[in-house]
PDB file of C-alpha atoms in Angstrom:
ATOM      1  CA  GLY R   1      48.225 133.945  59.747  1.00 75.00           C
ATOM      2  CA  ALA R   2      50.148 137.160  60.160  1.00 89.00           C
ATOM      3  CA  VAL R   3      50.811 139.171  56.999  1.00 93.00           C
ATOM      4  CA  VAL R   4      53.754 141.400  56.145  1.00 96.00           C
ATOM      5  CA  SER R   5      53.238 143.694  53.187  1.00 97.00           C
ATOM      6  CA  GLN R   6      56.408 144.683  51.342  1.00 98.00           C
ATOM      7  CA  HIS R   7      56.750 147.458  48.782  1.00 98.00           C
ATOM      8  CA  PRO R   8      57.822 147.987  46.130  1.00 98.00           C
ATOM      9  CA  SER R   9      57.902 144.535  44.590  1.00 97.00           C
ATOM     10  CA  TRP R  10      60.502 145.667  42.097  1.00 97.00           C
ATOM     11  CA  VAL R  11      62.476 148.828  41.467  1.00 98.00           C
ATOM     12  CA  ILE R  12      65.043 149.961  38.955  1.00 98.00           C
ATOM     13  CA  CYS R  13      67.251 152.852  39.967  1.00 96.00           C
ATOM     14  CA  LYS R  14      70.297 154.655  38.675  1.00 97.00           C
ATOM     15  CA  SER R  15      73.670 154.152  40.240  1.00 98.00           C
ATOM     16  CA  GLY R  16      74.249 156.637  43.046  1.00 97.00           C
ATOM     17  CA  THR R  17      70.622 157.101  43.982  1.00 97.00           C
ATOM     18  CA  SER R  18      68.817 155.821  47.078  1.00 98.00           C
ATOM     19  CA  VAL R  19      65.952 153.385  47.305  1.00 98.00           C
ATOM     20  CA  LYS R  20      63.567 152.811  50.210  1.00 98.00           C
ATOM     21  CA  ILE R  21      61.875 149.481  50.823  1.00 98.00           C
ATOM     22  CA  GLU R  22      58.948 149.264  53.234  1.00 98.00           C
ATOM     23  CA  CYS R  23      57.605 146.363  55.225  1.00 97.00           C
ATOM     24  CA  ARG R  24      54.348 146.736  57.095  1.00 97.00           C
ATOM     25  CA  SER R  25      52.803 144.244  59.459  1.00 95.00           C
ATOM     26  CA  LEU R  26      49.106 144.345  58.598  1.00 94.00           C
ATOM     27  CA  ASP R  27      47.376 142.511  61.413  1.00 90.00           C
ATOM     28  CA  PHE R  28      49.929 142.298  64.173  1.00 92.00           C
ATOM     29  CA  GLN R  29      52.617 144.318  65.853  1.00 92.00           C
ATOM     30  CA  ALA R  30      56.120 143.485  64.727  1.00 92.00           C
ATOM     31  CA  THR R  31      58.599 144.480  67.381  1.00 91.00           C
ATOM     32  CA  THR R  32      61.323 142.738  65.393  1.00 94.00           C
ATOM     33  CA  MET R  33      61.916 142.670  61.655  1.00 96.00           C
ATOM     34  CA  PHE R  34      64.649 140.708  59.929  1.00 96.00           C
ATOM     35  CA  TRP R  35      66.056 141.944  56.631  1.00 98.00           C
ATOM     36  CA  TYR R  36      67.522 139.406  54.237  1.00 98.00           C
ATOM     37  CA  ARG R  37      69.271 139.708  50.907  1.00 98.00           C
ATOM     38  CA  GLN R  38      69.262 136.986  48.286  1.00 97.00           C
ATOM     39  CA  PHE R  39      71.538 137.042  45.260  1.00 96.00           C
ATOM     40  CA  PRO R  40      70.592 134.924  42.226  1.00 94.00           C
ATOM     41  CA  LYS R  41      70.809 131.200  42.868  1.00 93.00           C
ATOM     42  CA  GLN R  42      71.955 131.773  46.423  1.00 96.00           C
ATOM     43  CA  SER R  43      70.438 131.496  49.859  1.00 97.00           C
ATOM     44  CA  LEU R  44      68.839 134.152  52.026  1.00 97.00           C
ATOM     45  CA  MET R  45      71.489 135.950  54.036  1.00 97.00           C
ATOM     46  CA  LEU R  46      70.548 138.008  57.056  1.00 97.00           C
ATOM     47  CA  MET R  47      71.612 141.621  56.701  1.00 97.00           C
ATOM     48  CA  ALA R  48      70.248 143.130  59.869  1.00 96.00           C
ATOM     49  CA  THR R  49      67.697 142.869  62.628  1.00 95.00           C
ATOM     50  CA  SER R  50      65.559 145.876  63.391  1.00 94.00           C
ATOM     51  CA  ASN R  51      63.804 146.390  66.693  1.00 91.00           C
ATOM     52  CA  GLU R  52      61.085 148.948  67.210  1.00 89.00           C
ATOM     53  CA  GLY R  53      62.412 152.023  68.969  1.00 85.00           C
ATOM     54  CA  SER R  54      66.055 151.020  68.995  1.00 87.00           C
ATOM     55  CA  LYS R  55      69.022 150.789  66.659  1.00 90.00           C
ATOM     56  CA  ALA R  56      69.251 147.947  64.221  1.00 94.00           C
ATOM     57  CA  THR R  57      71.782 145.178  64.641  1.00 94.00           C
ATOM     58  CA  TYR R  58      73.828 144.569  61.512  1.00 96.00           C
ATOM     59  CA  GLU R  59      75.509 141.342  60.488  1.00 95.00           C
ATOM     60  CA  GLN R  60      79.217 141.277  59.907  1.00 94.00           C
ATOM     61  CA  GLY R  61      80.175 142.751  56.577  1.00 94.00           C
ATOM     62  CA  VAL R  62      76.974 144.757  56.121  1.00 96.00           C
ATOM     63  CA  GLU R  63      77.599 148.493  55.968  1.00 95.00           C
ATOM     64  CA  LYS R  64      75.242 150.236  58.369  1.00 94.00           C
ATOM     65  CA  ASP R  65      75.781 153.604  56.699  1.00 95.00           C
ATOM     66  CA  LYS R  66      74.803 152.175  53.348  1.00 96.00           C
ATOM     67  CA  PHE R  67      71.819 150.116  54.401  1.00 97.00           C
ATOM     68  CA  LEU R  68      69.776 152.343  56.674  1.00 96.00           C
ATOM     69  CA  ILE R  69      67.115 150.632  58.715  1.00 95.00           C
ATOM     70  CA  ASN R  70      64.337 152.429  60.517  1.00 92.00           C
ATOM     71  CA  HIS R  71      61.757 150.748  62.728  1.00 92.00           C
ATOM     72  CA  ALA R  72      59.922 153.737  64.110  1.00 82.00           C
ATOM     73  CA  SER R  73      56.612 152.024  64.769  1.00 91.00           C
ATOM     74  CA  LEU R  74      55.319 148.571  65.626  1.00 92.00           C
ATOM     75  CA  THR R  75      53.910 148.146  62.137  1.00 94.00           C
ATOM     76  CA  LEU R  76      56.550 149.640  59.866  1.00 95.00           C
ATOM     77  CA  SER R  77      60.177 148.853  59.179  1.00 96.00           C
ATOM     78  CA  THR R  78      62.097 150.377  56.284  1.00 97.00           C
ATOM     79  CA  LEU R  79      65.371 149.608  54.560  1.00 98.00           C
ATOM     80  CA  THR R  80      67.025 152.359  52.557  1.00 98.00           C
ATOM     81  CA  VAL R  81      69.806 151.448  50.189  1.00 98.00           C
ATOM     82  CA  THR R  82      71.859 154.624  49.905  1.00 97.00           C
ATOM     83  CA  SER R  83      74.111 155.465  46.983  1.00 97.00           C
ATOM     84  CA  ALA R  84      73.134 152.235  45.286  1.00 97.00           C
ATOM     85  CA  HIS R  85      75.582 150.516  42.960  1.00 97.00           C
ATOM     86  CA  PRO R  86      75.080 147.649  40.511  1.00 97.00           C
ATOM     87  CA  GLU R  87      76.510 145.175  43.035  1.00 96.00           C
ATOM     88  CA  ASP R  88      73.586 146.030  45.333  1.00 97.00           C
ATOM     89  CA  SER R  89      71.215 144.551  42.776  1.00 97.00           C
ATOM     90  CA  SER R  90      69.524 141.713  44.611  1.00 97.00           C
ATOM     91  CA  PHE R  91      66.271 140.378  46.067  1.00 98.00           C
ATOM     92  CA  TYR R  92      65.576 141.986  49.437  1.00 98.00           C
ATOM     93  CA  ILE R  93      63.041 140.365  51.733  1.00 98.00           C
ATOM     94  CA  CYS R  94      61.831 141.128  55.228  1.00 98.00           C
ATOM     95  CA  SER R  95      60.558 138.685  57.823  1.00 96.00           C
ATOM     96  CA  ALA R  96      58.934 138.975  61.220  1.00 94.00           C
ATOM     97  CA  PRO R  97      58.143 136.462  63.925  1.00 92.00           C
ATOM     98  CA  ASP R  98      54.550 135.332  63.507  1.00 89.00           C
ATOM     99  CA  PRO R  99      52.903 135.757  66.910  1.00 84.00           C
ATOM    100  CA  GLY R 100      50.106 133.354  66.065  1.00 80.00           C
ATOM    101  CA  ALA R 101      51.913 130.485  64.420  1.00 78.00           C
ATOM    102  CA  SER R 102      55.173 130.605  66.375  1.00 74.00           C
ATOM    103  CA  GLY R 103      57.081 130.723  63.103  1.00 89.00           C
ATOM    104  CA  TYR R 104      57.983 133.514  60.733  1.00 94.00           C
ATOM    105  CA  THR R 105      56.099 135.471  58.125  1.00 94.00           C
ATOM    106  CA  PHE R 106      57.827 136.901  55.073  1.00 96.00           C
ATOM    107  CA  GLY R 107      57.225 139.925  52.925  1.00 97.00           C
ATOM    108  CA  SER R 108      56.840 139.323  49.210  1.00 97.00           C
ATOM    109  CA  GLY R 109      60.323 140.608  48.466  1.00 97.00           C
ATOM    110  CA  THR R 110      61.738 143.504  46.457  1.00 98.00           C
ATOM    111  CA  ARG R 111      63.771 142.951  43.315  1.00 98.00           C
ATOM    112  CA  LEU R 112      66.266 145.833  43.162  1.00 98.00           C
ATOM    113  CA  THR R 113      68.121 146.471  39.936  1.00 98.00           C
ATOM    114  CA  VAL R 114      70.727 149.227  39.884  1.00 98.00           C
ATOM    115  CA  VAL R 115      71.746 150.414  36.432  1.00 97.00           C
TER     116      VAL R 115
ATOM    117  CA  GLY O   1      76.596 131.981  65.471  1.00 87.00           C
ATOM    118  CA  GLU O   2      74.524 129.314  63.798  1.00 92.00           C
ATOM    119  CA  ASN O   3      75.788 127.613  60.645  1.00 96.00           C
ATOM    120  CA  VAL O   4      73.445 125.489  58.535  1.00 98.00           C
ATOM    121  CA  GLU O   5      74.781 123.207  55.818  1.00 98.00           C
ATOM    122  CA  GLN O   6      72.430 121.719  53.221  1.00 98.00           C
ATOM    123  CA  HIS O   7      72.958 118.874  50.749  1.00 98.00           C
ATOM    124  CA  PRO O   8      72.629 118.211  47.922  1.00 98.00           C
ATOM    125  CA  SER O   9      72.651 121.543  46.113  1.00 98.00           C
ATOM    126  CA  THR O  10      70.783 120.004  43.175  1.00 98.00           C
ATOM    127  CA  LEU O  11      68.598 116.936  43.036  1.00 98.00           C
ATOM    128  CA  SER O  12      66.946 115.416  40.019  1.00 98.00           C
ATOM    129  CA  VAL O  13      64.375 112.652  40.446  1.00 98.00           C
ATOM    130  CA  GLN O  14      61.836 110.899  38.303  1.00 98.00           C
ATOM    131  CA  GLU O  15      58.199 111.638  38.930  1.00 98.00           C
ATOM    132  CA  GLY O  16      56.866 109.283  41.571  1.00 98.00           C
ATOM    133  CA  ASP O  17      60.237 108.735  43.213  1.00 98.00           C
ATOM    134  CA  SER O  18      61.200 110.029  46.647  1.00 98.00           C
ATOM    135  CA  ALA O  19      63.494 112.970  47.341  1.00 98.00           C
ATOM    136  CA  VAL O  20      65.572 113.484  50.457  1.00 98.00           C
ATOM    137  CA  ILE O  21      67.353 116.687  51.436  1.00 98.00           C
ATOM    138  CA  LYS O  22      69.643 116.821  54.444  1.00 98.00           C
ATOM    139  CA  CYS O  23      70.778 119.645  56.697  1.00 98.00           C
ATOM    140  CA  THR O  24      73.145 119.958  59.613  1.00 98.00           C
ATOM    141  CA  TYR O  25      73.302 122.771  62.130  1.00 98.00           C
ATOM    142  CA  SER O  26      75.913 123.899  64.611  1.00 97.00           C
ATOM    143  CA  ASP O  27      74.077 125.712  67.422  1.00 95.00           C
ATOM    144  CA  SER O  28      72.865 123.247  70.032  1.00 94.00           C
ATOM    145  CA  ALA O  29      70.468 125.935  71.318  1.00 93.00           C
ATOM    146  CA  SER O  30      68.516 125.905  68.039  1.00 94.00           C
ATOM    147  CA  ASN O  31      65.086 124.425  68.600  1.00 93.00           C
ATOM    148  CA  TYR O  32      63.005 125.328  65.562  1.00 94.00           C
ATOM    149  CA  PHE O  33      63.673 123.858  62.117  1.00 96.00           C
ATOM    150  CA  PRO O  34      61.448 124.945  59.220  1.00 96.00           C
ATOM    151  CA  TRP O  35      61.628 123.936  55.584  1.00 98.00           C
ATOM    152  CA  TYR O  36      60.721 126.365  52.849  1.00 98.00           C
ATOM    153  CA  LYS O  37      59.903 126.035  49.184  1.00 98.00           C
ATOM    154  CA  GLN O  38      60.773 129.019  47.055  1.00 97.00           C
ATOM    155  CA  GLU O  39      59.609 129.709  43.534  1.00 94.00           C
ATOM    156  CA  LEU O  40      61.694 132.065  41.421  1.00 91.00           C
ATOM    157  CA  GLY O  41      61.234 135.657  42.552  1.00 91.00           C
ATOM    158  CA  LYS O  42      58.788 134.753  45.302  1.00 95.00           C
ATOM    159  CA  ARG O  43      58.877 134.667  49.057  1.00 96.00           C
ATOM    160  CA  PRO O  44      59.811 131.421  50.826  1.00 96.00           C
ATOM    161  CA  GLN O  45      56.770 129.310  51.545  1.00 96.00           C
ATOM    162  CA  LEU O  46      56.724 127.202  54.701  1.00 95.00           C
ATOM    163  CA  ILE O  47      56.021 123.578  53.862  1.00 97.00           C
ATOM    164  CA  ILE O  48      56.740 121.899  57.188  1.00 97.00           C
ATOM    165  CA  ASP O  49      58.558 122.610  60.428  1.00 95.00           C
ATOM    166  CA  ILE O  50      59.695 120.686  63.458  1.00 95.00           C
ATOM    167  CA  ARG O  51      60.679 121.610  66.961  1.00 92.00           C
ATOM    168  CA  SER O  52      63.362 120.005  69.038  1.00 86.00           C
ATOM    169  CA  ASN O  53      60.959 118.163  71.295  1.00 84.00           C
ATOM    170  CA  VAL O  54      59.817 116.035  68.362  1.00 84.00           C
ATOM    171  CA  GLY O  55      61.803 113.551  66.285  1.00 91.00           C
ATOM    172  CA  GLU O  56      59.568 113.270  63.266  1.00 95.00           C
ATOM    173  CA  LYS O  57      56.623 115.064  61.696  1.00 95.00           C
ATOM    174  CA  LYS O  58      54.604 114.158  58.645  1.00 97.00           C
ATOM    175  CA  ASP O  59      52.135 116.013  56.477  1.00 95.00           C
ATOM    176  CA  GLN O  60      50.798 113.946  53.579  1.00 96.00           C
ATOM    177  CA  ARG O  61      53.723 113.432  51.158  1.00 97.00           C
ATOM    178  CA  ILE O  62      56.141 115.496  53.201  1.00 98.00           C
ATOM    179  CA  ALA O  63      57.995 114.443  56.337  1.00 98.00           C
ATOM    180  CA  VAL O  64      60.801 115.877  58.390  1.00 98.00           C
ATOM    181  CA  THR O  65      63.074 114.025  60.798  1.00 97.00           C
ATOM    182  CA  LEU O  66      65.295 115.549  63.442  1.00 97.00           C
ATOM    183  CA  ASN O  67      68.292 114.055  65.230  1.00 96.00           C
ATOM    184  CA  LYS O  68      69.242 116.470  67.989  1.00 94.00           C
ATOM    185  CA  THR O  69      72.247 114.486  69.099  1.00 94.00           C
ATOM    186  CA  ALA O  70      73.793 114.547  65.658  1.00 95.00           C
ATOM    187  CA  LYS O  71      72.413 118.019  64.911  1.00 96.00           C
ATOM    188  CA  HIS O  72      70.886 117.095  61.616  1.00 96.00           C
ATOM    189  CA  PHE O  73      67.442 117.128  60.100  1.00 97.00           C
ATOM    190  CA  SER O  74      66.078 115.910  56.812  1.00 98.00           C
ATOM    191  CA  LEU O  75      63.188 116.583  54.452  1.00 98.00           C
ATOM    192  CA  HIS O  76      61.524 113.635  52.757  1.00 98.00           C
ATOM    193  CA  ILE O  77      59.150 114.071  49.838  1.00 98.00           C
ATOM    194  CA  THR O  78      57.422 110.933  48.600  1.00 98.00           C
ATOM    195  CA  GLU O  79      55.613 110.374  45.305  1.00 98.00           C
ATOM    196  CA  THR O  80      57.182 113.464  43.799  1.00 98.00           C
ATOM    197  CA  GLN O  81      55.273 115.441  41.200  1.00 97.00           C
ATOM    198  CA  PRO O  82      56.514 117.951  38.608  1.00 96.00           C
ATOM    199  CA  GLU O  83      54.973 120.769  40.638  1.00 96.00           C
ATOM    200  CA  ASP O  84      57.361 119.880  43.477  1.00 97.00           C
ATOM    201  CA  SER O  85      60.164 121.285  41.321  1.00 97.00           C
ATOM    202  CA  ALA O  86      61.523 124.353  43.124  1.00 97.00           C
ATOM    203  CA  VAL O  87      64.312 125.447  45.431  1.00 98.00           C
ATOM    204  CA  TYR O  88      64.028 124.145  48.974  1.00 98.00           C
ATOM    205  CA  PHE O  89      65.705 125.746  51.987  1.00 98.00           C
ATOM    206  CA  CYS O  90      66.155 124.381  55.458  1.00 98.00           C
ATOM    207  CA  ALA O  91      66.610 126.797  58.332  1.00 97.00           C
ATOM    208  CA  ALA O  92      67.299 126.827  62.041  1.00 96.00           C
ATOM    209  CA  SER O  93      66.469 129.186  64.838  1.00 94.00           C
ATOM    210  CA  ARG O  94      66.429 129.407  68.622  1.00 92.00           C
ATOM    211  CA  GLY O  95      62.718 130.061  68.378  1.00 78.00           C
ATOM    212  CA  SER O  96      60.899 132.823  66.587  1.00 61.00           C
ATOM    213  CA  ALA O  97      60.565 135.375  69.381  1.00 69.00           C
ATOM    214  CA  GLY O  98      63.282 137.825  68.458  1.00 73.00           C
ATOM    215  CA  ASN O  99      65.604 135.164  67.085  1.00 88.00           C
ATOM    216  CA  MET O 100      66.750 135.119  63.486  1.00 92.00           C
ATOM    217  CA  LEU O 101      66.454 132.278  61.034  1.00 94.00           C
ATOM    218  CA  THR O 102      69.675 130.934  59.547  1.00 96.00           C
ATOM    219  CA  PHE O 103      69.163 129.335  56.164  1.00 98.00           C
ATOM    220  CA  GLY O 104      70.914 126.476  54.481  1.00 98.00           C
ATOM    221  CA  GLY O 105      72.352 126.976  51.013  1.00 98.00           C
ATOM    222  CA  GLY O 106      69.325 125.580  49.219  1.00 98.00           C
ATOM    223  CA  THR O 107      68.535 122.561  47.064  1.00 98.00           C
ATOM    224  CA  ARG O 108      67.218 122.853  43.545  1.00 98.00           C
ATOM    225  CA  LEU O 109      64.831 119.950  43.086  1.00 98.00           C
ATOM    226  CA  MET O 110      63.871 118.926  39.586  1.00 98.00           C
ATOM    227  CA  VAL O 111      61.154 116.344  39.125  1.00 98.00           C
ATOM    228  CA  LYS O 112      61.167 114.904  35.639  1.00 97.00           C
ATOM    229  CA  PRO O 113      57.836 113.753  34.251  1.00 93.00           C
TER     230      PRO O 113
END
């Protein structure tokens, strides 16, 4: 099936710095990428939907100036957490529609810890 | 938007027993209902899915039922094994092409040997 490669798998950063998370579709073109956030012992909550070549759509309550999403090509979508704070510490995971299986494929997730 | 409710939040069963997890959804336009198993710190792993043109689907020890009228669907695991212990999420979508998945709150399943 389709594969989405997500990097880094974990990152520790200082409060106030920015962190970029990348998701690459390896064997298909992802025109849409969904970005989810998962706090410990909670469910996956959609943060935003990125579409290649256009602005991302953010869910209510998600700050678009803090969580910058770029989907400049059909194989790469990035999420940048700007001016990270400890409350941004979470598991971030991307997902794209799987063109072959008519479902969704997920990246492996990024564990962000802000200290 | 879509709202997916999942129950129970925790479920403890004895090895060999059956486990049932139930979900309800609100958007009548949803037509794709996957179930995921998630290990700690890992990506969700699809274990079974069902579409709205089908009422039931089975894959070995796992089955899913869908009641479109009542807007609920359920996961059934028979002959549970300790390795089934994990967090399970239901989800709903209007179909994968450009449509997001909305997840239920999750069920922590513990299978006691």
